[in-house]
PDB file of C-alpha atoms in Angstrom:
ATOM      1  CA  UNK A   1     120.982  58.737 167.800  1.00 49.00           C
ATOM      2  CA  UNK A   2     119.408  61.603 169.255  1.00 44.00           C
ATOM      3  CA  UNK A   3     119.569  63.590 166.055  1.00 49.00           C
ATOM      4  CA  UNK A   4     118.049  60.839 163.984  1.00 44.00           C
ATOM      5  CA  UNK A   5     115.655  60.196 166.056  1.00 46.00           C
ATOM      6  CA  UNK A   6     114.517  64.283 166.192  1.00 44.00           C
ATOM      7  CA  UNK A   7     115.093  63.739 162.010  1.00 43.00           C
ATOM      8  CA  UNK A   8     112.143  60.896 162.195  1.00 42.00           C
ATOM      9  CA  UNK A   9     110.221  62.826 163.913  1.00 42.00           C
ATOM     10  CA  UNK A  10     109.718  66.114 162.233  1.00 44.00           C
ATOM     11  CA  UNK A  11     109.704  64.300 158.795  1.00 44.00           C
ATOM     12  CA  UNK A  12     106.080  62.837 159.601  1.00 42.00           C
ATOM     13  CA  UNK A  13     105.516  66.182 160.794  1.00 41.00           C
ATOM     14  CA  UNK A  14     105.491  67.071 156.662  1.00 45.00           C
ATOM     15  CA  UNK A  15     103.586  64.141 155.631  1.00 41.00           C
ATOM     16  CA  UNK A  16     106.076  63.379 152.833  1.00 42.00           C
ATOM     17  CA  UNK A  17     107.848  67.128 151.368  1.00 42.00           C
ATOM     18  CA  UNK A  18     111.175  65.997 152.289  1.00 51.00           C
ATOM     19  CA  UNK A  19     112.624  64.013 149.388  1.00 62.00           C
ATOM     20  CA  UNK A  20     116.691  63.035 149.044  1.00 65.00           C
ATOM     21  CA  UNK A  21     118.304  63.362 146.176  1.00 65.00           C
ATOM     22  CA  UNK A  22     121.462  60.799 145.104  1.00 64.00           C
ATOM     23  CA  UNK A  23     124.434  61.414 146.414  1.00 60.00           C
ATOM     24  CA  UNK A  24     127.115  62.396 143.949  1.00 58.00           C
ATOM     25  CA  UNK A  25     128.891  59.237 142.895  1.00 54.00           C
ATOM     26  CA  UNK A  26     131.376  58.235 145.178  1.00 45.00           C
ATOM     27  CA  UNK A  27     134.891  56.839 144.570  1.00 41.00           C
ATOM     28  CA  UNK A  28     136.138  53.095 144.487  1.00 38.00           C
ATOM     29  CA  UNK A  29     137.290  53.111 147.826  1.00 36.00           C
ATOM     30  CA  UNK A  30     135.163  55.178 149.434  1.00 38.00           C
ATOM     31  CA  UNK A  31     130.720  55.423 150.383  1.00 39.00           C
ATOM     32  CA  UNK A  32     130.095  58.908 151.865  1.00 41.00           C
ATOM     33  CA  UNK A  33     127.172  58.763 153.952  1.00 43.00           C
ATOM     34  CA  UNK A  34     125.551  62.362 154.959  1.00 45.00           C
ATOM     35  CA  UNK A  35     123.112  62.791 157.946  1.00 57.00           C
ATOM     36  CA  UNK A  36     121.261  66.478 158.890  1.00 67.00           C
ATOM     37  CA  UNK A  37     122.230  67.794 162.016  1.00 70.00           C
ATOM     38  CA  UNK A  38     123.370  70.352 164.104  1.00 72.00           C
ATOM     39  CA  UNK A  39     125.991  70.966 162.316  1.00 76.00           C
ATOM     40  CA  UNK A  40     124.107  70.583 159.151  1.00 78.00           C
ATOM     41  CA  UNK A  41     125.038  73.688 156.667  1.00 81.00           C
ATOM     42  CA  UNK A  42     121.705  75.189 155.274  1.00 82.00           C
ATOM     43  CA  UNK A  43     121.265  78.130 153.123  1.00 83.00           C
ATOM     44  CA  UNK A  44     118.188  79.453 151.634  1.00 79.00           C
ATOM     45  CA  UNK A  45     117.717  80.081 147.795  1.00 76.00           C
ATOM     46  CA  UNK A  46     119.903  83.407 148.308  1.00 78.00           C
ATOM     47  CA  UNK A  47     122.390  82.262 150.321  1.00 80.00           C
ATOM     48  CA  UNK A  48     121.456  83.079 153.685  1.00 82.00           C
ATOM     49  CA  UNK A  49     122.390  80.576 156.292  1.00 84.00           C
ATOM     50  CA  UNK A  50     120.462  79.284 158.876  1.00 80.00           C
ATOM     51  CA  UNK A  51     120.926  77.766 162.623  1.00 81.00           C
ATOM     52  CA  UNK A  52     119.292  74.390 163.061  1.00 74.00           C
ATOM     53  CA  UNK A  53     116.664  75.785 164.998  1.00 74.00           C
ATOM     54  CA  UNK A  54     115.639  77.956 162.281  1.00 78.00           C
ATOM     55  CA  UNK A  55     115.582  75.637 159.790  1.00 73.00           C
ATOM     56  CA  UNK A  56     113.992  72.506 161.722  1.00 71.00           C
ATOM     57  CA  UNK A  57     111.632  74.932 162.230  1.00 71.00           C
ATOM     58  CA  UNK A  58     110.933  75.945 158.627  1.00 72.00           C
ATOM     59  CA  UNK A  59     110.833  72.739 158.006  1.00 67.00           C
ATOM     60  CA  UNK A  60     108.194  71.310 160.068  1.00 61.00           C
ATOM     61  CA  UNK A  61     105.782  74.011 158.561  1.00 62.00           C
ATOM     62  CA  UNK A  62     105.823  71.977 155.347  1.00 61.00           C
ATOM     63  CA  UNK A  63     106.659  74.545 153.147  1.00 69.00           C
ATOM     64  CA  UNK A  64     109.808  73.699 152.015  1.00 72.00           C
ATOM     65  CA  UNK A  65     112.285  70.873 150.894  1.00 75.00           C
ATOM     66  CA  UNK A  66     116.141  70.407 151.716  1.00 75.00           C
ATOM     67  CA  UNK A  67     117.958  69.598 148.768  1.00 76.00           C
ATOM     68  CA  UNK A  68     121.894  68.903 148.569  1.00 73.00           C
ATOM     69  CA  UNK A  69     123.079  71.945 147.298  1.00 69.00           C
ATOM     70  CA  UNK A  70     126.533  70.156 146.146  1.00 60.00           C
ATOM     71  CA  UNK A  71     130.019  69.628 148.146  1.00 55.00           C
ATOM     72  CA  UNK A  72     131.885  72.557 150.272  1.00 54.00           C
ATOM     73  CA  UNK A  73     135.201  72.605 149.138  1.00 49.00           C
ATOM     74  CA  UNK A  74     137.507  72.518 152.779  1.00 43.00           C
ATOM     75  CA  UNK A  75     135.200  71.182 155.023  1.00 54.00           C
ATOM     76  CA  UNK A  76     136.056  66.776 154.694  1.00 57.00           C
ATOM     77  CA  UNK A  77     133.931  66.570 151.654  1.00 62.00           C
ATOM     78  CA  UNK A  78     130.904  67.985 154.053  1.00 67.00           C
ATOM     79  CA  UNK A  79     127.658  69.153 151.645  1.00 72.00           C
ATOM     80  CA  UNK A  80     125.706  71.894 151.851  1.00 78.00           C
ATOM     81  CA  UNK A  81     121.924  72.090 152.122  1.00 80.00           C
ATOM     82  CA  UNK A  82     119.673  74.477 150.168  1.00 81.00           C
ATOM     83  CA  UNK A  83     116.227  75.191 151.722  1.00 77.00           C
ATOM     84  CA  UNK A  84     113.578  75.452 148.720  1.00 78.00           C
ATOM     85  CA  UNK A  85     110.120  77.022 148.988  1.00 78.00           C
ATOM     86  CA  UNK A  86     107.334  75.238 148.069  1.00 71.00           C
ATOM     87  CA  UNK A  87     104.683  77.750 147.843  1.00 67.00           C
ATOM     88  CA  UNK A  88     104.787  81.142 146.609  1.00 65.00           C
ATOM     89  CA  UNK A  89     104.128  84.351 148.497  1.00 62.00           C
ATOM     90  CA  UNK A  90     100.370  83.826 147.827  1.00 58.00           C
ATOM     91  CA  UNK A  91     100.620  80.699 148.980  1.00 58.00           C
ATOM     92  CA  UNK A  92     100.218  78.990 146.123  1.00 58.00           C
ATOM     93  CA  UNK A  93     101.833  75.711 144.894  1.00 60.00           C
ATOM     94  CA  UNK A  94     105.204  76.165 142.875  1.00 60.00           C
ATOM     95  CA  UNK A  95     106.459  73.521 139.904  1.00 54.00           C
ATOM     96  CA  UNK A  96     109.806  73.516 140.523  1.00 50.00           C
ATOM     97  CA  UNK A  97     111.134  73.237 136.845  1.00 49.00           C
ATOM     98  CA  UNK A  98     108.764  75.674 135.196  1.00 45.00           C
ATOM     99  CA  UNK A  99     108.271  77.759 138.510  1.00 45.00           C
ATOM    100  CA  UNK A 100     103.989  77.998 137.849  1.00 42.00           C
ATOM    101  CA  UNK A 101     101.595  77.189 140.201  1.00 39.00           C
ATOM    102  CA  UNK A 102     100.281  73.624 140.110  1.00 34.00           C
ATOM    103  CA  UNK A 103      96.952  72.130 141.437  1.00 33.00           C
ATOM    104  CA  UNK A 104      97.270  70.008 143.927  1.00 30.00           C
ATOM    105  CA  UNK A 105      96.270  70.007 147.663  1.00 30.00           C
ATOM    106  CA  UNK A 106      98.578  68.934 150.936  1.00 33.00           C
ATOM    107  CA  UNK A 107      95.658  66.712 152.878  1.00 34.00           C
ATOM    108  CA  UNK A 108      95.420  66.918 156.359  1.00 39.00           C
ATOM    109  CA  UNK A 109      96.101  63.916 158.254  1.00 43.00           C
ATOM    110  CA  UNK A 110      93.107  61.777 158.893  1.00 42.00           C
ATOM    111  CA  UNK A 111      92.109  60.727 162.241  1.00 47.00           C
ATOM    112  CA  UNK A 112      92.755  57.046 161.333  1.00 53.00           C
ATOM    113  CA  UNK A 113      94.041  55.594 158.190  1.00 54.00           C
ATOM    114  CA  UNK A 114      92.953  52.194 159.283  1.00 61.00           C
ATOM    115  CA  UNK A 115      89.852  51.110 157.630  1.00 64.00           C
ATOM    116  CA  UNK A 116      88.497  48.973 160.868  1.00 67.00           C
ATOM    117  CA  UNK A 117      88.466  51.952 163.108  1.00 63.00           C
ATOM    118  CA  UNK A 118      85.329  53.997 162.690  1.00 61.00           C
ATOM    119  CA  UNK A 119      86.834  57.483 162.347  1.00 61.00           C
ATOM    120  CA  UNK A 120      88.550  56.094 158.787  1.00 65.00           C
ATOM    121  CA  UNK A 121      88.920  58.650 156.575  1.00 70.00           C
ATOM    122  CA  UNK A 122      90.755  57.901 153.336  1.00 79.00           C
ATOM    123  CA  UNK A 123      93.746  59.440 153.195  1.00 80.00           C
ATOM    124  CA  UNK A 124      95.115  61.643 149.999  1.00 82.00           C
ATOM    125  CA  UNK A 125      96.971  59.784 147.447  1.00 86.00           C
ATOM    126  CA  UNK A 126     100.429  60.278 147.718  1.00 86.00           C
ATOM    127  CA  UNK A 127     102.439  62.724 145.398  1.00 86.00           C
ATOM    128  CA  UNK A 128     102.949  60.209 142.117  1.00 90.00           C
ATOM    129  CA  UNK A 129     106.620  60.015 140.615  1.00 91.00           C
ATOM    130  CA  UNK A 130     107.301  62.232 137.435  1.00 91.00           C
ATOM    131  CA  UNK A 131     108.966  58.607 135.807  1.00 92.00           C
ATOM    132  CA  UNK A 132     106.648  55.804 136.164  1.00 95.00           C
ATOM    133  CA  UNK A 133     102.835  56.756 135.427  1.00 93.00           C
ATOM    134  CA  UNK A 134     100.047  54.207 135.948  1.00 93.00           C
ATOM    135  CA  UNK A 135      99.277  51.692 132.362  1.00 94.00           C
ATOM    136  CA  UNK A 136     103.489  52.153 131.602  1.00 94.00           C
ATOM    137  CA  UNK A 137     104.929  48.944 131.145  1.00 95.00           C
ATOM    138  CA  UNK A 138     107.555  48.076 133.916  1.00 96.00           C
ATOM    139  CA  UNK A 139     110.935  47.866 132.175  1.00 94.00           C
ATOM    140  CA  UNK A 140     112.116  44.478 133.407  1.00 94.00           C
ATOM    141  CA  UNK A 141     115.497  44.115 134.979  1.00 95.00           C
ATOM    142  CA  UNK A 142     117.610  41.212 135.578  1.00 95.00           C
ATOM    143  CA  UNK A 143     119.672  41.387 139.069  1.00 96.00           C
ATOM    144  CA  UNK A 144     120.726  39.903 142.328  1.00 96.00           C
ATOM    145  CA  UNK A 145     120.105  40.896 145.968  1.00 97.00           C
ATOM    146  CA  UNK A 146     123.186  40.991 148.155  1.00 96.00           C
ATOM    147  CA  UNK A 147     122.920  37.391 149.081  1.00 96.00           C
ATOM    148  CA  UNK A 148     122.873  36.421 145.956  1.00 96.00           C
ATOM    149  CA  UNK A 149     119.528  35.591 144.997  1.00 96.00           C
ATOM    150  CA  UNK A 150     118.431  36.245 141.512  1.00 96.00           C
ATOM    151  CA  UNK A 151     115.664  38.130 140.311  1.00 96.00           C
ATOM    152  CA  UNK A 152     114.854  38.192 136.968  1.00 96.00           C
ATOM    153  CA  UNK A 153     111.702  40.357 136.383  1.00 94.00           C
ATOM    154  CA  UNK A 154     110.884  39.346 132.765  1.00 93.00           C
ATOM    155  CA  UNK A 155     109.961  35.404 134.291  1.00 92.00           C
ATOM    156  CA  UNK A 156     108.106  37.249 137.200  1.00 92.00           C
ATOM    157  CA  UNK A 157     104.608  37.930 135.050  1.00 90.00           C
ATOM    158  CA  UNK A 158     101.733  36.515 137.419  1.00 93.00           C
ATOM    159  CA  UNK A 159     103.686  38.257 140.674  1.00 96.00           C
ATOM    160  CA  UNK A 160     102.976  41.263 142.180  1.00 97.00           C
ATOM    161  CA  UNK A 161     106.168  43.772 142.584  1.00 98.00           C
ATOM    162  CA  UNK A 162     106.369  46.679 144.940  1.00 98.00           C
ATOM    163  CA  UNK A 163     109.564  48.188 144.300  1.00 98.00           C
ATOM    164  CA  UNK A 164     111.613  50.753 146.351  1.00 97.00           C
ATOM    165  CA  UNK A 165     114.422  53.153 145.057  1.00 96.00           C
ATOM    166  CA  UNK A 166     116.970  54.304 148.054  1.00 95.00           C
ATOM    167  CA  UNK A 167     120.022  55.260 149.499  1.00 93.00           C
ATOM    168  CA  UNK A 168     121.851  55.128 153.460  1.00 91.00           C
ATOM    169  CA  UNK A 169     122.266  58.508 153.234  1.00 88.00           C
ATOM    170  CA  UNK A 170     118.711  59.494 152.631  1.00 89.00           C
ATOM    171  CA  UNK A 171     116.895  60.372 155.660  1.00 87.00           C
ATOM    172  CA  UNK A 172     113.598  59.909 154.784  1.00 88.00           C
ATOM    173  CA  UNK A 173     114.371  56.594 153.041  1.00 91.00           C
ATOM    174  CA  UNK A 174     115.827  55.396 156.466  1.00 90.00           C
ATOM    175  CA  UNK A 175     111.970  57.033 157.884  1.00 89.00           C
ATOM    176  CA  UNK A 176     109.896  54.511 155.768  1.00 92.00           C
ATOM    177  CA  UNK A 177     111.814  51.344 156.326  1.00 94.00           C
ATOM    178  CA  UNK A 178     109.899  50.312 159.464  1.00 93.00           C
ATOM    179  CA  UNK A 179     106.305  50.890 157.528  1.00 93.00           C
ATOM    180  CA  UNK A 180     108.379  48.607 154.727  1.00 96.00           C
ATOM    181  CA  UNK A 181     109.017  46.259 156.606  1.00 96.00           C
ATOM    182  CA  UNK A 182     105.243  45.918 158.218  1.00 95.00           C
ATOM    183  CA  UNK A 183     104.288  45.897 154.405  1.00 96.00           C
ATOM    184  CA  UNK A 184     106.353  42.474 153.799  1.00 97.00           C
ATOM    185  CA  UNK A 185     104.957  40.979 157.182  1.00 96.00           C
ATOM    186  CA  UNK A 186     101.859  41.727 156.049  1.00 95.00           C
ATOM    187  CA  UNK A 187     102.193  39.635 152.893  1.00 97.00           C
ATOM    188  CA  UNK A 188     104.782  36.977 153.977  1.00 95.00           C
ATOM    189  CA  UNK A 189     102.391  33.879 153.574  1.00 95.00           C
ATOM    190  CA  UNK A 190     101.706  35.122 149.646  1.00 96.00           C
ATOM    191  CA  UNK A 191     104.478  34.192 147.102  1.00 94.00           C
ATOM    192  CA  UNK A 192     102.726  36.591 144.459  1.00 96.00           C
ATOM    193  CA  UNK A 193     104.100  39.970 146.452  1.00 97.00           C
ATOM    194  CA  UNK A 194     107.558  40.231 145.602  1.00 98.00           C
ATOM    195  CA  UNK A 195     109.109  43.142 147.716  1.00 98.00           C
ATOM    196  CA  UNK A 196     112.556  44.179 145.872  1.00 98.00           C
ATOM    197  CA  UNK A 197     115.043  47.434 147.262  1.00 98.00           C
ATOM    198  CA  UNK A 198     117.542  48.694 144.514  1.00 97.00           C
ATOM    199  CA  UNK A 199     119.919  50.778 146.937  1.00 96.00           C
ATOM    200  CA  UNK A 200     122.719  52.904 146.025  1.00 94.00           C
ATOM    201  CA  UNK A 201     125.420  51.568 148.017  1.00 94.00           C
ATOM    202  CA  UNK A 202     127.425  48.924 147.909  1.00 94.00           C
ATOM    203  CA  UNK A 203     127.048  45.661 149.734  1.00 95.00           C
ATOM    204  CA  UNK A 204     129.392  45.913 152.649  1.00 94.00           C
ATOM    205  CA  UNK A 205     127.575  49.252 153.418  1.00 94.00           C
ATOM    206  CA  UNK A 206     124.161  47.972 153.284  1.00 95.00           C
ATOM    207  CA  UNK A 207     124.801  44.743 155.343  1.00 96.00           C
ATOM    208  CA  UNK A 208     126.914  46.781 157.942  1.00 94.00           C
ATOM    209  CA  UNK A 209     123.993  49.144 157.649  1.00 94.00           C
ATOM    210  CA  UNK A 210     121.141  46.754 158.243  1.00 94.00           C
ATOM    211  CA  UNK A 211     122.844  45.006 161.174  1.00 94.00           C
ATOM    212  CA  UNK A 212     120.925  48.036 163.363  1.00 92.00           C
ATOM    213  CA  UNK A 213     118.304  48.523 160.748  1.00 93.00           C
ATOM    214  CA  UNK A 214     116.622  45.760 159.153  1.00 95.00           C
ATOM    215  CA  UNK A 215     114.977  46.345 155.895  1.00 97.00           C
ATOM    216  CA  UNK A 216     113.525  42.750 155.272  1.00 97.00           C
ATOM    217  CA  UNK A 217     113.061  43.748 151.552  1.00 98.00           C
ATOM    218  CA  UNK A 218     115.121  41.895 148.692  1.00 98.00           C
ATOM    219  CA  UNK A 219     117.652  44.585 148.507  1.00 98.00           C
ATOM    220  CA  UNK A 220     119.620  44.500 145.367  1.00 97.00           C
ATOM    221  CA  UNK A 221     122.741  46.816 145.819  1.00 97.00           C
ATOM    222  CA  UNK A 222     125.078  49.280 143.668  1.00 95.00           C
ATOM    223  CA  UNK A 223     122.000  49.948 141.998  1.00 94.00           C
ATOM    224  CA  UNK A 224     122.834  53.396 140.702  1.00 93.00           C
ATOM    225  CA  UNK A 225     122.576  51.775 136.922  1.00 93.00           C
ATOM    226  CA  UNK A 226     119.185  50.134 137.661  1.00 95.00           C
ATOM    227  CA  UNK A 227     117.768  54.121 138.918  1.00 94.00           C
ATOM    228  CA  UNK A 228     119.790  55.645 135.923  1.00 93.00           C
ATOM    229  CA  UNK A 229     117.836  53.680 134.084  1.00 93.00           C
ATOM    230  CA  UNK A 230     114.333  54.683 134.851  1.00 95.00           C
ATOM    231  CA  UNK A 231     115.090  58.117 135.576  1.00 93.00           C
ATOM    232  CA  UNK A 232     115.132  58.222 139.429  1.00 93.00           C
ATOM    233  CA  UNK A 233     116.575  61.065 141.322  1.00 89.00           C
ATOM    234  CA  UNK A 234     114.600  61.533 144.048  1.00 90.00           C
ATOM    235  CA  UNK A 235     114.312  59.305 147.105  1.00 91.00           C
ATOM    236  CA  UNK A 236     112.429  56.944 148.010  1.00 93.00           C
ATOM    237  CA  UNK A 237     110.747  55.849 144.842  1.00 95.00           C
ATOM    238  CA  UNK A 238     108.342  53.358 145.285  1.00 97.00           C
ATOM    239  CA  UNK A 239     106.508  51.541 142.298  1.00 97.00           C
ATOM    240  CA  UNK A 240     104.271  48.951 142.314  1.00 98.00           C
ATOM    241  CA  UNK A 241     103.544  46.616 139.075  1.00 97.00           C
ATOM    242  CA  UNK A 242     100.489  44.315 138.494  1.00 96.00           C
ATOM    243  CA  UNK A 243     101.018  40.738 137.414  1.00 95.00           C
ATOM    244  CA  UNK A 244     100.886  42.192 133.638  1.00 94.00           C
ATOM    245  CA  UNK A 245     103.800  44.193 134.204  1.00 95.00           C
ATOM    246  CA  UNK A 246     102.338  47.495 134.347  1.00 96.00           C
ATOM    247  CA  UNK A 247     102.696  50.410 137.081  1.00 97.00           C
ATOM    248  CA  UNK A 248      99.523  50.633 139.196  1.00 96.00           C
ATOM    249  CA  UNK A 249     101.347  52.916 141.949  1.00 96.00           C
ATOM    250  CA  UNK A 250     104.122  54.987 142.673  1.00 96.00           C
ATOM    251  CA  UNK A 251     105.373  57.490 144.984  1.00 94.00           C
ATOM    252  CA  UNK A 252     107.931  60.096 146.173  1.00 92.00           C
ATOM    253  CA  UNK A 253     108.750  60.792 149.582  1.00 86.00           C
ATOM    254  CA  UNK A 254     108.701  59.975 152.996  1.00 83.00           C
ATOM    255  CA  UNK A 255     104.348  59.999 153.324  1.00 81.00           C
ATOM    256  CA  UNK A 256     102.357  58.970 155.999  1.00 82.00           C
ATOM    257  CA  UNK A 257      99.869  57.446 153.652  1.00 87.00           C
ATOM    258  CA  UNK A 258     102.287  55.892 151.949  1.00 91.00           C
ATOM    259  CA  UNK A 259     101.388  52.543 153.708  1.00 92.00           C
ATOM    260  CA  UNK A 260      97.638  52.921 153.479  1.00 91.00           C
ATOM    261  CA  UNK A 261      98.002  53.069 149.369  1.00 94.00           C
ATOM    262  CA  UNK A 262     100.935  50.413 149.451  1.00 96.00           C
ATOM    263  CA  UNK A 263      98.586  48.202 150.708  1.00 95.00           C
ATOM    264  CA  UNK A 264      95.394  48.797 148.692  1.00 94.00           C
ATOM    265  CA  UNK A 265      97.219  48.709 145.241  1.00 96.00           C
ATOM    266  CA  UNK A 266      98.809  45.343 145.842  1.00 96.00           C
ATOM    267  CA  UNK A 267      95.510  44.026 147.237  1.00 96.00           C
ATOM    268  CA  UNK A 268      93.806  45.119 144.129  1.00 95.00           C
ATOM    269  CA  UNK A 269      96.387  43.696 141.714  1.00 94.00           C
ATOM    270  CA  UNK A 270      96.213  40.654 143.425  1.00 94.00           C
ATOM    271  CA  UNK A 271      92.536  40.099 142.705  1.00 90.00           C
ATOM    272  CA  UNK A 272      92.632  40.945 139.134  1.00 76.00           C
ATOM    273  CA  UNK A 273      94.191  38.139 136.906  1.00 79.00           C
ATOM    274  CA  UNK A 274      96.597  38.108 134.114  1.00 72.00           C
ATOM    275  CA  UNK A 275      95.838  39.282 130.941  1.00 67.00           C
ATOM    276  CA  UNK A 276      97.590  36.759 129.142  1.00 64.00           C
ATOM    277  CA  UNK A 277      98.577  33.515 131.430  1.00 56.00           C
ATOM    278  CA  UNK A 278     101.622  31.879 130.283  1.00 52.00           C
ATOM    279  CA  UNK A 279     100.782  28.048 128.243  1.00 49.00           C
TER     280      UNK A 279
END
C-alpha cells in the first residue's frame, strides 16, 4: 500500500508523462498484474540499471517515461522497465517514432484549476491521443458492462460519451480513477453523459479489483478487441463524443488537467444540439 500510494504521488508530480502500455496478452487461465516498486527492474535506453531511488527520482523531474521493456526470462514472468528520455540534450522535445523535436510546451501547474476561485488560470490542454482527432466520427461499438448491461453506441446519438481505455496493471490508470469517479458524480442527475470503461481484464479481475477501488464508470471488460480496434496502446485513453458522434476530446495519460477539460468538453457538447434529431 505504501508503494502505491508513493506511485500516486510522484505521478501528479509529472502532470501526465507517465503513460502504460498493454500488457502482453495473457493466457486462459491466468491475468498478470504488474505494479512498480522497489523491486521494480529499470534500465535506461543502454541498459544501465537503476536503484529505485534513482529512478523515482528521474522520474519526478518529468523528463522521462517508463515503458515495459518486455518479460525477463527466470524471474516468475517479472517485466522489465525501460526509462525513455523525453527531451534531448538541448532540452528540446523528442517524437518518439521519428526522434525530431516537436513543439509543444509542458505547462506549469496553475494555482487553481477551479474557475470560482479567483487565482483561476486555465490550465494547458492535455497531450491529445495520436488515434482519435477532434471532427472523426466515433466508430460505434456494441457491448456489455460486467453486469450485464448493454450498450449499444449506434442507438446512443443525442448522448454524450466520455470514454476511458485501461488496464489493473496500469498505474496511472489506477491514479485517475478517483477524478473519474468525481466526473460521474458530477453528472449523475443527467441521462445524456454516458460514462463507459473498456478494461483489459477480465471480469473476475475487475470486480475483485473494484471491491477496494471503485470505478463507478460502466466498465465493459476483456476489452482488448474493442482497443485493437481503434488503435489504443497507451493508457488511459480517454475520448469524449458529442451527441453527433464525433470526438470533441481526448487524452493520454495520467494529467492533472485532465478533469478541468473532462468537464468543459462535455458541458459544451451538451449545449449544442444534434445535427440531425432522429423522426
Amino acid at each position: 500500500m505504501k508503494n502505491l500510494s508513493f506511485f500516486v504521488l510522484f505521478t501528479v508530480f509529472i502532470s501526465g508523462f507517465c503513460l502504460a502500455q498493454a500488457p502482453p496478452m495473457p493466457s486462459a487461465l491466468t491475468t498478470t498484474r504488474f505494479v512498480l516498486d522497489k523491486n521494480t527492474v529499470v534500465k535506461d535506453t543502454a541498459g544501465k540499471q537503476y536503484g529505485y531511488q534513482e529512478w523515482s527520482a528521474m522520474m519526478r523531474t518529468g523528463k522521462y517515461i517508463i515503458k515495459q521493456a518486455g518479460i525477463k526470462k527466470g524471474t516468475d514472468g517479472k517485466p522489465e522497465y525501460v526509462l525513455v528520455p523525453l527531451f534531448d540534450a538541448n532540452g528540446q522535445p523528442i517524437d518518439r517514432k521519428t526522434k525530431t523535436q516537436v513543439r509543444y510546451i509542458t505547462a506549469p501547474r496553475p494555482q487553481s484549476t477551479d474557475p470560482s476561485k479567483p487565482n483561476f488560470v486555465e490550465p494547458a490542454k492535455p497531450n491529445e491521443s495520436t488515434q482519435f482527432h477532434p471532427g472523426d466520427i466515433f466508430k460505434p461499438f456494441n457491448e456489455k458492462d460486467i453486469y450485464g448491461e448493454k450498450f449499444d453506441l449506434k442507438k446512443m446519438k443525442g448522448k454524450v460519451l466520455v470514454i476511458n481505455f485501461w488496464f489493473i496493471g496500469c498505474p496511472p490508470c489506477r491514479a485517475e480513477i478517483p477524478d473519474l469517479n468525481k466526473l460521474v458524480e458530477h453528472y449523475k442527475d443527467n441521462k445524456d453523459v454516458v460514462f463507459l470503461a473498456v478494461c483489459l481484464d477480465e471480469k473476475y479481475d475487475i470486480k475483485e479489483f473494484i471491491k477496494t477501488t471503485p470505478f463507478n464508470y460502466h466498465i465493459i471488460d476483456d476489452g482488448r478487441f474493442v482497443a485493437e480496434k481503434y488503435g489504443v496502446k497507451l493508457y488511459p485513453t480517454n475520448v469524449v463524443v458529442n451527441k453527433d458522434g464525433k470526438v470533441v476530446f481526448s487524452s493520454v495519460s495520467f494529467q492533472y488537467a485532465n478533469p478541468y477539460w473532462l468537464t468543459k468538453t462535455i458541458d459544451e457538447a451538451l449545449q449544442v444540439p444534434v445535427a440531425n434529431p432522429a423522426p
